[in-house]
Amino acid sequence: MAIIIKTPEEIEILREGGRRLAVILYKVKDFVKPGISTKDLDKYAEKLIREGGDIPAFLNYRPEGVRTPYPASLCVSVNEEVVHGIPSDKKILKEGDIVSIDLGLKHKGLYTDMALTVPVGDVSPASKKLLEVTEKAMHVGINAAQNGNKVGDIGYAIENFARPHRYGIVEVLSGHGVGREIHEDPYIPNFGKKNTGVKLVKGMVIAIEPMLNMGTKNVKLENDEYTFITADKKRSAHFENTILITDGEPEILTRLPE
Ligand code: MG
């Protein structure tokens, strides 16, 4: 396992790429409304990335063991879909849905990765709470990503925070190193034990991305080879940021400009 420490020059590029990605993803978020298709969101995300002179990182990406490359720029996962939902003209968002939008961007050769889960119009209090807790869980995980801590401290923090809410914490999918590739070592599980796993050191860039389910933690893969759904068809939420390990507090790279 090779952990890549980014150079100061790479970090500057990742910072700019992360800002661009955050601006785009929030625009896509604002575009979410009842009546549009998940393909509309994908087209809009791709257009915004290309207008900035950058490259959609997920388009044509082929994960190990999968036969066909990913056919879109954005992953759009609605309700019981956990992650990696493939955009479709036929999938129309409706009031009350929750939709995870997950986007990767390649800027000057380097990758950043970010996801939000967005309510479509008015959603139930239970869905609202799922989104709030999942976003908070991501920030709790980020706060644990301190220089000298270990990967297990991040997972422990997320699990410890999410557990009292009785949500299923997805275990078969995890965060990851990111930068020179869209997925690098190490894996960053959303559960774990304190003081275990790979040590976090200054200059590491990682994506932290908890997925919390209203019911079981178990997921299954659809026949399209990409879309993960919850095993009990209850709803799932997903938030992700790309962050930099520093001497002090972790720096969120996928952050809107001040
Ligand atoms: Mg990711």
mmCIF file of C-alpha atoms and ligand atoms in Angstrom:
data_model
loop_
_atom_site.group_PDB
_atom_site.id
_atom_site.type_symbol
_atom_site.label_atom_id
_atom_site.label_comp_id
_atom_site.label_asym_id
_atom_site.label_seq_id
_atom_site.Cartn_x
_atom_site.Cartn_y
_atom_site.Cartn_z
ATOM 1 C CA MET A 1 0.000 0.000 0.000
ATOM 2 C CA ALA A 2 1.501 3.281 -1.101
ATOM 3 C CA ILE A 3 0.359 6.367 0.751
ATOM 4 C CA ILE A 4 1.044 9.477 -1.318
ATOM 5 C CA ILE A 5 2.117 12.665 0.439
ATOM 6 C CA LYS A 6 1.253 15.621 -1.767
ATOM 7 C CA THR A 7 3.812 18.321 -2.565
ATOM 8 C CA PRO A 8 3.061 22.001 -1.822
ATOM 9 C CA GLU A 9 2.565 22.559 -5.585
ATOM 10 C CA GLU A 10 0.078 19.690 -5.767
ATOM 11 C CA ILE A 11 -1.754 20.988 -2.695
ATOM 12 C CA GLU A 12 -2.196 24.401 -4.340
ATOM 13 C CA ILE A 13 -3.742 22.738 -7.415
ATOM 14 C CA LEU A 14 -5.977 20.531 -5.254
ATOM 15 C CA ARG A 15 -7.111 23.591 -3.294
ATOM 16 C CA GLU A 16 -8.158 25.341 -6.525
ATOM 17 C CA GLY A 17 -9.742 22.167 -7.920
ATOM 18 C CA GLY A 18 -11.622 21.646 -4.652
ATOM 19 C CA ARG A 19 -12.982 25.200 -4.726
ATOM 20 C CA ARG A 20 -14.144 24.748 -8.316
ATOM 21 C CA LEU A 21 -15.780 21.440 -7.428
ATOM 22 C CA ALA A 22 -17.610 22.922 -4.431
ATOM 23 C CA VAL A 23 -18.934 25.853 -6.490
ATOM 24 C CA ILE A 24 -20.203 23.437 -9.166
ATOM 25 C CA LEU A 25 -21.753 20.944 -6.760
ATOM 26 C CA TYR A 26 -23.644 23.697 -4.921
ATOM 27 C CA LYS A 27 -24.949 24.942 -8.297
ATOM 28 C CA VAL A 28 -26.130 21.413 -9.072
ATOM 29 C CA LYS A 29 -27.742 21.331 -5.623
ATOM 30 C CA ASP A 30 -29.665 24.526 -6.416
ATOM 31 C CA PHE A 31 -30.813 22.949 -9.678
ATOM 32 C CA VAL A 32 -32.494 20.057 -7.832
ATOM 33 C CA LYS A 33 -36.278 20.338 -7.967
ATOM 34 C CA PRO A 34 -39.339 18.166 -8.534
ATOM 35 C CA GLY A 35 -39.876 17.250 -12.207
ATOM 36 C CA ILE A 36 -36.294 17.169 -13.440
ATOM 37 C CA SER A 37 -34.504 13.955 -14.335
ATOM 38 C CA THR A 38 -31.306 12.653 -12.788
ATOM 39 C CA LYS A 39 -29.772 12.924 -16.286
ATOM 40 C CA ASP A 40 -30.583 16.680 -16.276
ATOM 41 C CA LEU A 41 -28.418 17.007 -13.140
ATOM 42 C CA ASP A 42 -25.603 15.062 -14.782
ATOM 43 C CA LYS A 43 -25.663 17.171 -17.964
ATOM 44 C CA TYR A 44 -25.598 20.357 -15.915
ATOM 45 C CA ALA A 45 -22.664 19.140 -13.785
ATOM 46 C CA GLU A 46 -20.669 18.114 -16.858
ATOM 47 C CA LYS A 47 -21.369 21.438 -18.594
ATOM 48 C CA LEU A 48 -20.153 23.413 -15.571
ATOM 49 C CA ILE A 49 -16.965 21.346 -15.263
ATOM 50 C CA ARG A 50 -16.096 21.715 -18.945
ATOM 51 C CA GLU A 51 -16.863 25.458 -18.949
ATOM 52 C CA GLY A 52 -14.129 25.802 -16.331
ATOM 53 C CA GLY A 53 -11.670 23.906 -18.543
ATOM 54 C CA ASP A 54 -11.621 20.883 -16.235
ATOM 55 C CA ILE A 55 -12.431 17.193 -16.709
ATOM 56 C CA PRO A 56 -15.214 15.119 -15.100
ATOM 57 C CA ALA A 57 -13.358 12.456 -13.140
ATOM 58 C CA PHE A 58 -16.042 9.765 -13.054
ATOM 59 C CA LEU A 59 -16.924 9.773 -16.770
ATOM 60 C CA ASN A 60 -15.533 6.578 -18.328
ATOM 61 C CA TYR A 61 -13.890 5.561 -15.043
ATOM 62 C CA ARG A 62 -13.808 1.781 -14.797
ATOM 63 C CA PRO A 63 -13.470 0.349 -11.280
ATOM 64 C CA GLU A 64 -11.600 -2.925 -10.917
ATOM 65 C CA GLY A 65 -13.725 -5.933 -11.791
ATOM 66 C CA VAL A 66 -16.465 -3.938 -13.540
ATOM 67 C CA ARG A 67 -17.079 -4.608 -17.231
ATOM 68 C CA THR A 68 -18.345 -1.258 -18.460
ATOM 69 C CA PRO A 69 -16.901 2.183 -17.727
ATOM 70 C CA TYR A 70 -19.080 4.594 -15.738
ATOM 71 C CA PRO A 71 -21.250 6.376 -18.333
ATOM 72 C CA ALA A 72 -21.768 9.770 -16.654
ATOM 73 C CA SER A 73 -20.042 12.636 -14.844
ATOM 74 C CA LEU A 74 -22.269 12.706 -11.755
ATOM 75 C CA CYS A 75 -23.447 9.890 -9.499
ATOM 76 C CA VAL A 76 -27.101 10.496 -8.596
ATOM 77 C CA SER A 77 -28.557 8.236 -5.915
ATOM 78 C CA VAL A 78 -32.217 8.676 -4.964
ATOM 79 C CA ASN A 79 -33.829 7.537 -1.670
ATOM 80 C CA GLU A 80 -32.862 3.854 -1.112
ATOM 81 C CA GLU A 81 -29.965 4.194 -3.533
ATOM 82 C CA VAL A 82 -26.811 4.594 -1.453
ATOM 83 C CA VAL A 83 -24.160 5.620 -3.983
ATOM 84 C CA HIS A 84 -23.142 5.349 -7.654
ATOM 85 C CA GLY A 85 -26.641 5.738 -9.104
ATOM 86 C CA ILE A 86 -26.409 6.135 -12.891
ATOM 87 C CA PRO A 87 -28.228 9.216 -14.214
ATOM 88 C CA SER A 88 -31.235 8.491 -16.444
ATOM 89 C CA ASP A 89 -33.741 10.488 -18.512
ATOM 90 C CA LYS A 90 -36.433 8.215 -17.120
ATOM 91 C CA LYS A 91 -35.675 8.843 -13.472
ATOM 92 C CA ILE A 92 -37.670 11.949 -12.498
ATOM 93 C CA LEU A 93 -37.248 13.559 -9.079
ATOM 94 C CA LYS A 94 -40.390 14.157 -7.060
ATOM 95 C CA GLU A 95 -41.307 16.169 -4.008
ATOM 96 C CA GLY A 96 -40.172 14.404 -0.824
ATOM 97 C CA ASP A 97 -37.265 12.496 -2.395
ATOM 98 C CA ILE A 98 -33.717 12.790 -1.121
ATOM 99 C CA VAL A 99 -30.944 12.723 -3.700
ATOM 100 C CA SER A 100 -27.222 12.183 -3.255
ATOM 101 C CA ILE A 101 -25.106 14.036 -5.823
ATOM 102 C CA ASP A 102 -21.492 12.868 -5.957
ATOM 103 C CA LEU A 103 -18.967 14.483 -8.304
ATOM 104 C CA GLY A 104 -15.261 14.143 -9.064
ATOM 105 C CA LEU A 105 -13.247 16.821 -10.858
ATOM 106 C CA LYS A 106 -9.798 16.698 -12.466
ATOM 107 C CA HIS A 107 -8.055 20.067 -12.416
ATOM 108 C CA LYS A 108 -4.552 20.376 -13.864
ATOM 109 C CA GLY A 109 -4.175 16.613 -13.625
ATOM 110 C CA LEU A 110 -5.268 16.250 -9.983
ATOM 111 C CA TYR A 111 -8.528 14.928 -8.547
ATOM 112 C CA THR A 112 -10.941 16.078 -5.857
ATOM 113 C CA ASP A 113 -14.168 14.329 -4.828
ATOM 114 C CA MET A 114 -17.299 15.647 -3.104
ATOM 115 C CA ALA A 115 -20.900 14.649 -2.359
ATOM 116 C CA LEU A 116 -24.020 16.181 -0.856
ATOM 117 C CA THR A 117 -27.463 14.758 -0.194
ATOM 118 C CA VAL A 118 -30.202 17.202 -1.070
ATOM 119 C CA PRO A 119 -33.921 17.263 -0.228
ATOM 120 C CA VAL A 120 -36.284 17.566 -3.201
ATOM 121 C CA GLY A 121 -38.827 20.186 -2.119
ATOM 122 C CA ASP A 122 -40.334 19.397 1.275
ATOM 123 C CA VAL A 123 -39.191 16.138 2.844
ATOM 124 C CA SER A 124 -40.362 14.262 5.931
ATOM 125 C CA PRO A 125 -38.861 15.128 9.328
ATOM 126 C CA ALA A 126 -37.246 11.669 9.381
ATOM 127 C CA SER A 127 -35.501 12.316 6.060
ATOM 128 C CA LYS A 128 -34.426 15.770 7.179
ATOM 129 C CA LYS A 129 -32.897 14.298 10.288
ATOM 130 C CA LEU A 130 -31.063 11.616 8.291
ATOM 131 C CA LEU A 131 -29.459 14.337 6.148
ATOM 132 C CA GLU A 132 -28.488 16.444 9.170
ATOM 133 C CA VAL A 133 -26.964 13.550 11.073
ATOM 134 C CA THR A 134 -25.040 12.253 8.050
ATOM 135 C CA GLU A 135 -23.572 15.675 7.281
ATOM 136 C CA LYS A 136 -22.630 16.095 10.935
ATOM 137 C CA ALA A 137 -21.071 12.617 10.943
ATOM 138 C CA MET A 138 -18.859 13.685 8.045
ATOM 139 C CA HIS A 139 -17.669 16.743 9.991
ATOM 140 C CA VAL A 140 -17.054 14.655 13.101
ATOM 141 C CA GLY A 141 -14.913 12.376 10.938
ATOM 142 C CA ILE A 142 -13.056 15.346 9.453
ATOM 143 C CA ASN A 143 -12.321 16.712 12.927
ATOM 144 C CA ALA A 144 -10.711 13.388 13.832
ATOM 145 C CA ALA A 145 -8.373 13.603 10.824
ATOM 146 C CA GLN A 146 -5.551 15.250 12.761
ATOM 147 C CA ASN A 147 -1.860 14.871 12.054
ATOM 148 C CA GLY A 148 -0.608 11.904 14.122
ATOM 149 C CA ASN A 149 -4.034 10.286 14.489
ATOM 150 C CA LYS A 150 -4.782 7.083 12.600
ATOM 151 C CA VAL A 151 -7.389 6.118 10.029
ATOM 152 C CA GLY A 152 -9.228 4.140 12.724
ATOM 153 C CA ASP A 153 -9.757 7.334 14.703
ATOM 154 C CA ILE A 154 -11.834 8.754 11.844
ATOM 155 C CA GLY A 155 -13.992 5.634 11.601
ATOM 156 C CA TYR A 156 -14.346 5.455 15.359
ATOM 157 C CA ALA A 157 -15.489 9.089 15.541
ATOM 158 C CA ILE A 158 -18.083 8.625 12.790
ATOM 159 C CA GLU A 159 -19.397 5.365 14.216
ATOM 160 C CA ASN A 160 -19.519 6.705 17.761
ATOM 161 C CA PHE A 161 -21.467 9.750 16.595
ATOM 162 C CA ALA A 162 -23.905 7.890 14.318
ATOM 163 C CA ARG A 163 -24.571 4.855 16.537
ATOM 164 C CA PRO A 164 -26.985 6.500 19.050
ATOM 165 C CA HIS A 165 -29.225 7.544 16.142
ATOM 166 C CA ARG A 166 -29.654 3.836 15.305
ATOM 167 C CA TYR A 167 -28.836 4.313 11.662
ATOM 168 C CA GLY A 168 -27.165 1.596 9.639
ATOM 169 C CA ILE A 169 -23.562 2.582 8.975
ATOM 170 C CA VAL A 170 -22.542 1.250 5.565
ATOM 171 C CA GLU A 171 -19.378 -0.825 5.946
ATOM 172 C CA VAL A 172 -18.683 -2.194 2.473
ATOM 173 C CA LEU A 173 -18.076 1.270 1.011
ATOM 174 C CA SER A 174 -15.589 3.747 2.411
ATOM 175 C CA GLY A 175 -13.637 6.950 1.985
ATOM 176 C CA HIS A 176 -10.220 6.916 0.362
ATOM 177 C CA GLY A 177 -7.035 8.713 -0.501
ATOM 178 C CA VAL A 178 -7.428 11.016 -3.503
ATOM 179 C CA GLY A 179 -5.332 13.351 -5.652
ATOM 180 C CA ARG A 180 -3.128 11.770 -8.285
ATOM 181 C CA GLU A 181 -5.875 9.180 -8.801
ATOM 182 C CA ILE A 182 -9.555 9.387 -7.951
ATOM 183 C CA HIS A 183 -9.106 6.452 -5.555
ATOM 184 C CA GLU A 184 -5.806 6.038 -3.723
ATOM 185 C CA ASP A 185 -4.724 4.289 -0.545
ATOM 186 C CA PRO A 186 -5.649 4.244 2.226
ATOM 187 C CA TYR A 187 -9.272 3.174 2.565
ATOM 188 C CA ILE A 188 -11.093 5.282 5.151
ATOM 189 C CA PRO A 189 -13.862 3.121 6.680
ATOM 190 C CA ASN A 190 -16.757 4.818 8.455
ATOM 191 C CA PHE A 191 -16.361 2.567 11.484
ATOM 192 C CA GLY A 192 -13.326 1.481 13.429
ATOM 193 C CA LYS A 193 -11.221 1.372 16.534
ATOM 194 C CA LYS A 194 -9.217 4.205 17.999
ATOM 195 C CA ASN A 195 -5.483 4.219 17.330
ATOM 196 C CA THR A 196 -5.602 1.547 14.607
ATOM 197 C CA GLY A 197 -4.686 1.554 10.945
ATOM 198 C CA VAL A 198 -2.589 3.850 8.796
ATOM 199 C CA LYS A 199 -1.119 6.921 10.479
ATOM 200 C CA LEU A 200 -2.341 10.290 9.203
ATOM 201 C CA VAL A 201 0.474 12.668 8.342
ATOM 202 C CA LYS A 202 0.715 16.191 7.036
ATOM 203 C CA GLY A 203 0.309 16.342 3.258
ATOM 204 C CA MET A 204 -2.061 13.380 2.943
ATOM 205 C CA VAL A 205 -5.245 14.153 1.014
ATOM 206 C CA ILE A 206 -8.278 11.974 1.738
ATOM 207 C CA ALA A 207 -12.001 11.841 0.990
ATOM 208 C CA ILE A 208 -14.199 11.285 4.036
ATOM 209 C CA GLU A 209 -17.656 10.056 3.075
ATOM 210 C CA PRO A 210 -20.030 8.449 5.566
ATOM 211 C CA MET A 211 -23.160 6.720 4.243
ATOM 212 C CA LEU A 212 -25.942 6.308 6.807
ATOM 213 C CA ASN A 213 -29.108 4.245 6.301
ATOM 214 C CA MET A 214 -32.472 4.570 8.034
ATOM 215 C CA GLY A 215 -32.556 0.800 8.441
ATOM 216 C CA THR A 216 -30.022 -1.955 7.926
ATOM 217 C CA LYS A 217 -26.377 -1.260 7.181
ATOM 218 C CA ASN A 218 -26.530 -3.933 4.478
ATOM 219 C CA VAL A 219 -26.486 -2.909 0.856
ATOM 220 C CA LYS A 220 -26.698 -4.744 -2.430
ATOM 221 C CA LEU A 221 -25.403 -4.025 -5.888
ATOM 222 C CA GLU A 222 -27.932 -3.633 -8.707
ATOM 223 C CA ASN A 223 -27.538 -5.422 -12.050
ATOM 224 C CA ASP A 224 -26.162 -2.249 -13.644
ATOM 225 C CA GLU A 225 -22.921 -3.051 -11.718
ATOM 226 C CA TYR A 226 -22.808 0.420 -10.161
ATOM 227 C CA THR A 227 -25.869 1.365 -8.112
ATOM 228 C CA PHE A 228 -25.771 0.286 -4.472
ATOM 229 C CA ILE A 229 -29.158 0.179 -2.740
ATOM 230 C CA THR A 230 -30.077 -0.574 0.848
ATOM 231 C CA ALA A 231 -31.019 -4.216 1.403
ATOM 232 C CA ASP A 232 -34.301 -3.203 3.094
ATOM 233 C CA LYS A 233 -35.083 -0.377 0.618
ATOM 234 C CA LYS A 234 -35.055 2.218 3.391
ATOM 235 C CA ARG A 235 -33.469 5.579 2.654
ATOM 236 C CA SER A 236 -29.773 6.381 2.739
ATOM 237 C CA ALA A 237 -27.753 9.612 2.857
ATOM 238 C CA HIS A 238 -24.163 10.398 1.849
ATOM 239 C CA PHE A 239 -21.893 13.416 2.365
ATOM 240 C CA GLU A 240 -18.277 13.735 1.235
ATOM 241 C CA ASN A 241 -15.453 16.237 1.352
ATOM 242 C CA THR A 242 -11.855 16.045 0.185
ATOM 243 C CA ILE A 243 -9.547 17.187 2.979
ATOM 244 C CA LEU A 244 -5.871 17.855 3.607
ATOM 245 C CA ILE A 245 -4.067 16.663 6.726
ATOM 246 C CA THR A 246 -2.091 19.619 8.126
ATOM 247 C CA ASP A 247 -0.012 20.441 11.206
ATOM 248 C CA GLY A 248 -3.133 21.829 12.795
ATOM 249 C CA GLU A 249 -6.808 21.482 11.928
ATOM 250 C CA PRO A 250 -7.669 19.479 8.803
ATOM 251 C CA GLU A 251 -8.318 21.708 5.798
ATOM 252 C CA ILE A 252 -11.435 21.096 3.711
ATOM 253 C CA LEU A 253 -10.307 21.420 0.076
ATOM 254 C CA THR A 254 -13.808 21.059 -1.410
ATOM 255 C CA ARG A 255 -14.939 24.307 0.149
ATOM 256 C CA LEU A 256 -16.732 27.310 -1.308
ATOM 257 C CA PRO A 257 -14.537 30.408 -1.700
ATOM 258 C CA GLU A 258 -14.951 32.931 1.144
HETATM 259 MG MG MG B 1 -15.281 9.245 -2.963
#
